[in-house]
PDB file of C-alpha atoms in Angstrom:
ATOM      1  CA  MET A 184      15.264  46.541  22.371  1.00  0.00           C
ATOM      2  CA  THR A 185      11.827  46.710  23.924  1.00  0.00           C
ATOM      3  CA  ARG A 186      10.178  43.851  25.699  1.00  0.00           C
ATOM      4  CA  LYS A 187       7.707  43.361  22.835  1.00  0.00           C
ATOM      5  CA  GLY A 188      10.491  43.335  20.231  1.00  0.00           C
ATOM      6  CA  ARG A 189      12.525  40.808  22.232  1.00  0.00           C
ATOM      7  CA  ARG A 190       9.495  38.514  22.548  1.00  0.00           C
ATOM      8  CA  LEU A 191       8.841  38.763  18.786  1.00  0.00           C
ATOM      9  CA  ALA A 192      12.491  37.924  18.029  1.00  0.00           C
ATOM     10  CA  ILE A 193      12.387  34.850  20.310  1.00  0.00           C
ATOM     11  CA  ILE A 194       9.131  33.606  18.761  1.00  0.00           C
ATOM     12  CA  SER A 195      10.498  34.168  15.243  1.00  0.00           C
ATOM     13  CA  ALA A 196      13.729  32.304  16.041  1.00  0.00           C
ATOM     14  CA  ALA A 197      11.776  29.396  17.576  1.00  0.00           C
ATOM     15  CA  GLY A 198       9.482  29.197  14.536  1.00  0.00           C
ATOM     16  CA  PHE A 199      12.450  29.259  12.153  1.00  0.00           C
ATOM     17  CA  THR A 200      14.222  26.517  14.166  1.00  0.00           C
ATOM     18  CA  LEU A 201      11.050  24.404  14.159  1.00  0.00           C
ATOM     19  CA  ALA A 202      10.662  24.800  10.373  1.00  0.00           C
ATOM     20  CA  ILE A 203      14.293  23.766   9.803  1.00  0.00           C
ATOM     21  CA  ALA A 204      13.862  20.708  12.069  1.00  0.00           C
ATOM     22  CA  ALA A 205      10.664  19.635  10.263  1.00  0.00           C
ATOM     23  CA  GLY A 206      12.398  20.046   6.895  1.00  0.00           C
ATOM     24  CA  LEU A 207      15.358  17.927   8.006  1.00  0.00           C
ATOM     25  CA  ILE A 208      13.059  15.191   9.331  1.00  0.00           C
ATOM     26  CA  LEU A 209      11.086  15.040   6.079  1.00  0.00           C
ATOM     27  CA  PHE A 210      14.325  15.021   4.066  1.00  0.00           C
ATOM     28  CA  ALA A 211      15.662  12.099   6.132  1.00  0.00           C
ATOM     29  CA  LEU A 212      12.416  10.110   5.770  1.00  0.00           C
ATOM     30  CA  ARG A 213      11.970  10.629   2.022  1.00  0.00           C
ATOM     31  CA  ASP A 214      13.328   7.155   1.200  1.00  0.00           C
ATOM     32  CA  SER A 215      11.199   5.406   3.847  1.00  0.00           C
ATOM     33  CA  ILE A 216       7.868   6.821   2.717  1.00  0.00           C
ATOM     34  CA  VAL A 217       5.964   4.170   0.761  1.00  0.00           C
ATOM     35  CA  PHE A 218       2.663   4.962  -0.941  1.00  0.00           C
ATOM     36  CA  PHE A 219      -0.250   2.506  -1.201  1.00  0.00           C
ATOM     37  CA  TYR A 220      -1.932   1.870  -4.570  1.00  0.00           C
ATOM     38  CA  GLY A 221      -4.515  -0.474  -5.967  1.00  0.00           C
ATOM     39  CA  PRO A 222      -4.058  -2.121  -9.382  1.00  0.00           C
ATOM     40  CA  THR A 223      -6.341   0.403 -11.113  1.00  0.00           C
ATOM     41  CA  GLU A 224      -4.350   3.343  -9.717  1.00  0.00           C
ATOM     42  CA  ILE A 225      -1.087   1.795 -10.899  1.00  0.00           C
ATOM     43  CA  VAL A 226      -2.489   1.306 -14.400  1.00  0.00           C
ATOM     44  CA  GLU A 227      -3.883   4.863 -14.509  1.00  0.00           C
ATOM     45  CA  LYS A 228      -0.903   6.689 -12.947  1.00  0.00           C
ATOM     46  CA  ALA A 229       1.852   4.465 -14.420  1.00  0.00           C
ATOM     47  CA  PRO A 230       4.561   5.174 -11.814  1.00  0.00           C
ATOM     48  CA  PRO A 231       8.117   5.136 -13.210  1.00  0.00           C
ATOM     49  CA  ARG A 232      10.203   1.972 -13.084  1.00  0.00           C
ATOM     50  CA  GLY A 233      11.951   1.523  -9.728  1.00  0.00           C
ATOM     51  CA  THR A 234       9.304   3.418  -7.744  1.00  0.00           C
ATOM     52  CA  ARG A 235       8.875   1.868  -4.310  1.00  0.00           C
ATOM     53  CA  LEU A 236       5.272   1.386  -3.223  1.00  0.00           C
ATOM     54  CA  ARG A 237       2.690  -0.972  -1.758  1.00  0.00           C
ATOM     55  CA  ILE A 238      -0.052  -2.574  -3.796  1.00  0.00           C
ATOM     56  CA  GLY A 239      -3.102  -4.240  -2.391  1.00  0.00           C
ATOM     57  CA  GLY A 240      -6.023  -6.232  -3.648  1.00  0.00           C
ATOM     58  CA  LEU A 241      -7.138  -9.805  -4.028  1.00  0.00           C
ATOM     59  CA  VAL A 242      -4.949 -12.645  -5.262  1.00  0.00           C
ATOM     60  CA  LYS A 243      -6.539 -13.485  -8.611  1.00  0.00           C
ATOM     61  CA  PRO A 244      -7.779 -17.099  -8.649  1.00  0.00           C
ATOM     62  CA  GLY A 245      -5.816 -19.264 -11.089  1.00  0.00           C
ATOM     63  CA  SER A 246      -2.893 -16.839 -11.320  1.00  0.00           C
ATOM     64  CA  LEU A 247      -0.556 -18.435  -8.772  1.00  0.00           C
ATOM     65  CA  THR A 248       2.490 -20.109 -10.355  1.00  0.00           C
ATOM     66  CA  TYR A 249       5.656 -21.393  -8.730  1.00  0.00           C
ATOM     67  CA  GLY A 250       9.012 -20.854 -10.415  1.00  0.00           C
ATOM     68  CA  GLY A 251      12.395 -22.219  -9.495  1.00  0.00           C
ATOM     69  CA  SER A 252      14.164 -21.500  -6.198  1.00  0.00           C
ATOM     70  CA  SER A 253      11.151 -20.256  -4.185  1.00  0.00           C
ATOM     71  CA  THR A 254       9.991 -17.679  -6.754  1.00  0.00           C
ATOM     72  CA  VAL A 255       6.239 -17.182  -6.898  1.00  0.00           C
ATOM     73  CA  VAL A 256       4.300 -15.217  -9.507  1.00  0.00           C
ATOM     74  CA  PHE A 257       0.683 -14.195  -8.965  1.00  0.00           C
ATOM     75  CA  ALA A 258      -1.709 -11.442 -10.006  1.00  0.00           C
ATOM     76  CA  VAL A 259      -3.189  -8.878  -7.641  1.00  0.00           C
ATOM     77  CA  THR A 260      -6.584  -7.650  -8.780  1.00  0.00           C
ATOM     78  CA  ASP A 261      -9.213  -5.152  -7.727  1.00  0.00           C
ATOM     79  CA  LEU A 262     -11.642  -6.905 -10.090  1.00  0.00           C
ATOM     80  CA  LYS A 263     -11.076  -4.159 -12.666  1.00  0.00           C
ATOM     81  CA  HIS A 264      -7.332  -4.380 -13.425  1.00  0.00           C
ATOM     82  CA  ASP A 265      -4.601  -6.916 -12.624  1.00  0.00           C
ATOM     83  CA  ILE A 266      -0.944  -6.413 -11.726  1.00  0.00           C
ATOM     84  CA  LYS A 267       1.490  -9.320 -12.082  1.00  0.00           C
ATOM     85  CA  VAL A 268       3.598  -9.712  -8.919  1.00  0.00           C
ATOM     86  CA  SER A 269       6.845 -11.663  -8.657  1.00  0.00           C
ATOM     87  CA  TYR A 270       8.078 -12.594  -5.185  1.00  0.00           C
ATOM     88  CA  THR A 271      11.087 -14.640  -4.106  1.00  0.00           C
ATOM     89  CA  GLY A 272      10.824 -16.026  -0.607  1.00  0.00           C
ATOM     90  CA  LEU A 273       8.414 -17.819   1.666  1.00  0.00           C
ATOM     91  CA  LEU A 274       4.797 -16.759   1.442  1.00  0.00           C
ATOM     92  CA  PRO A 275       2.782 -16.251   4.632  1.00  0.00           C
ATOM     93  CA  ASP A 276       0.885 -19.350   5.791  1.00  0.00           C
ATOM     94  CA  LEU A 277      -2.467 -17.652   5.177  1.00  0.00           C
ATOM     95  CA  PHE A 278      -1.668 -16.660   1.576  1.00  0.00           C
ATOM     96  CA  ARG A 279      -4.307 -18.079  -0.797  1.00  0.00           C
ATOM     97  CA  GLU A 280      -5.938 -17.302  -4.113  1.00  0.00           C
ATOM     98  CA  GLY A 281      -9.028 -15.123  -3.813  1.00  0.00           C
ATOM     99  CA  GLN A 282      -7.878 -13.593  -0.500  1.00  0.00           C
ATOM    100  CA  GLY A 283      -6.693 -10.099   0.401  1.00  0.00           C
ATOM    101  CA  VAL A 284      -2.983  -9.342   0.078  1.00  0.00           C
ATOM    102  CA  VAL A 285      -0.619  -6.383   0.377  1.00  0.00           C
ATOM    103  CA  ALA A 286       2.752  -6.519  -1.393  1.00  0.00           C
ATOM    104  CA  GLU A 287       5.571  -4.027  -0.910  1.00  0.00           C
ATOM    105  CA  GLY A 288       8.294  -3.607  -3.507  1.00  0.00           C
ATOM    106  CA  THR A 289       9.167  -1.809  -6.745  1.00  0.00           C
ATOM    107  CA  VAL A 290       7.515  -1.253 -10.103  1.00  0.00           C
ATOM    108  CA  GLU A 291       9.400  -3.132 -12.828  1.00  0.00           C
ATOM    109  CA  GLY A 292       7.353  -2.025 -15.825  1.00  0.00           C
ATOM    110  CA  PRO A 293       3.753  -1.638 -17.003  1.00  0.00           C
ATOM    111  CA  GLY A 294       1.718  -4.249 -15.140  1.00  0.00           C
ATOM    112  CA  LEU A 295       4.795  -5.805 -13.478  1.00  0.00           C
ATOM    113  CA  PHE A 296       5.735  -5.556  -9.815  1.00  0.00           C
ATOM    114  CA  GLN A 297       8.680  -7.080  -7.915  1.00  0.00           C
ATOM    115  CA  ALA A 298       7.690  -7.626  -4.274  1.00  0.00           C
ATOM    116  CA  ASP A 299      10.132  -7.997  -1.411  1.00  0.00           C
ATOM    117  CA  THR A 300       7.415  -8.312   1.258  1.00  0.00           C
ATOM    118  CA  VAL A 301       4.016 -10.023   1.031  1.00  0.00           C
ATOM    119  CA  LEU A 302       1.396  -9.701   3.761  1.00  0.00           C
ATOM    120  CA  ALA A 303      -1.734 -11.881   3.853  1.00  0.00           C
ATOM    121  CA  LYS A 304      -4.984 -11.692   5.757  1.00  0.00           C
ATOM    122  CA  HIS A 305      -5.099 -12.811   9.379  1.00  0.00           C
ATOM    123  CA  ASP A 306      -8.679 -14.042   9.747  1.00  0.00           C
ATOM    124  CA  GLU A 307     -11.693 -14.882   7.608  1.00  0.00           C
ATOM    125  CA  ARG A 308     -13.085 -11.341   7.414  1.00  0.00           C
ATOM    126  CA  TYR A 309      -9.881  -9.346   7.047  1.00  0.00           C
ATOM    127  CA  ILE A 310      -9.049  -7.351   3.963  1.00  0.00           C
ATOM    128  CA  PRO A 311      -6.868  -4.218   4.073  1.00  0.00           C
ATOM    129  CA  LYS A 312      -9.021  -1.137   4.679  1.00  0.00           C
ATOM    130  CA  ASP A 313      -7.701   0.714   1.627  1.00  0.00           C
ATOM    131  CA  VAL A 314      -8.435  -2.302  -0.581  1.00  0.00           C
ATOM    132  CA  ALA A 315     -11.945  -2.691   0.853  1.00  0.00           C
ATOM    133  CA  ASP A 316     -12.617   1.028   0.300  1.00  0.00           C
ATOM    134  CA  LYS A 317     -11.508   0.803  -3.343  1.00  0.00           C
ATOM    135  CA  LEU A 318     -13.660  -2.287  -3.933  1.00  0.00           C
ATOM    136  CA  LYS A 319     -16.634  -0.521  -2.328  1.00  0.00           C
ATOM    137  CA  GLN A 320     -16.121   2.528  -4.578  1.00  0.00           C
ATOM    138  CA  GLN A 321     -16.247   0.257  -7.627  1.00  0.00           C
ATOM    139  CA  GLY A 322     -19.360  -1.496  -6.327  1.00  0.00           C
ATOM    140  CA  THR A 323     -17.724  -4.946  -6.282  1.00  0.00           C
ATOM    141  CA  TRP A 324     -17.388  -5.395  -2.490  1.00  0.00           C
ATOM    142  CA  ARG A 325     -19.892  -7.437  -0.508  1.00  0.00           C
ATOM    143  CA  ASN A 326     -19.151  -8.163   3.118  1.00  0.00           C
ATOM    144  CA  GLU A 327     -20.842 -10.875   5.197  1.00  0.00           C
ATOM    145  CA  ARG A 328     -23.406  -8.523   6.747  1.00  0.00           C
ATOM    146  CA  SER A 329     -24.691  -7.261   3.399  1.00  0.00           C
ATOM    147  CA  ALA A 330     -24.753 -10.841   2.018  1.00  0.00           C
ATOM    148  CA  ARG A 331     -26.815 -12.063   5.010  1.00  0.00           C
ATOM    149  CA  ALA A 332     -29.244  -9.147   4.752  1.00  0.00           C
ATOM    150  CA  GLN A 333     -30.163  -9.990   1.144  1.00  0.00           C
TER     151      GLN A 333
END
């Protein structure tokens, strides 16, 4: 085999090995990948029951209800659509109605979501970037700077 042919064979083998390794990594991570959706996207796409994902938006004022044994039910809204979220456990200290929230869990049906993790804002101006972007696209987002300027 010539020098050029040997080099081509080595490069081809390395590329094939790299492709196999990338495929195995993606296969192993398939269950850990969690997609982020807003309430409007969930309503429009209607993911199948049991799909694991993250939803984000604002906790709808007046929607927070406490059930028995530390179960909490609230609605996450993007001011266009609402998704009812059920969560069993302790809520973060900064969790409040009207504030930004991200919940991770599974879809239980149309408009129903069972969360196993709830994350709340960490300061007065925080809202998850994806949620803020979606609210801006809908024209319902006003941050402090734009409110002061008007």
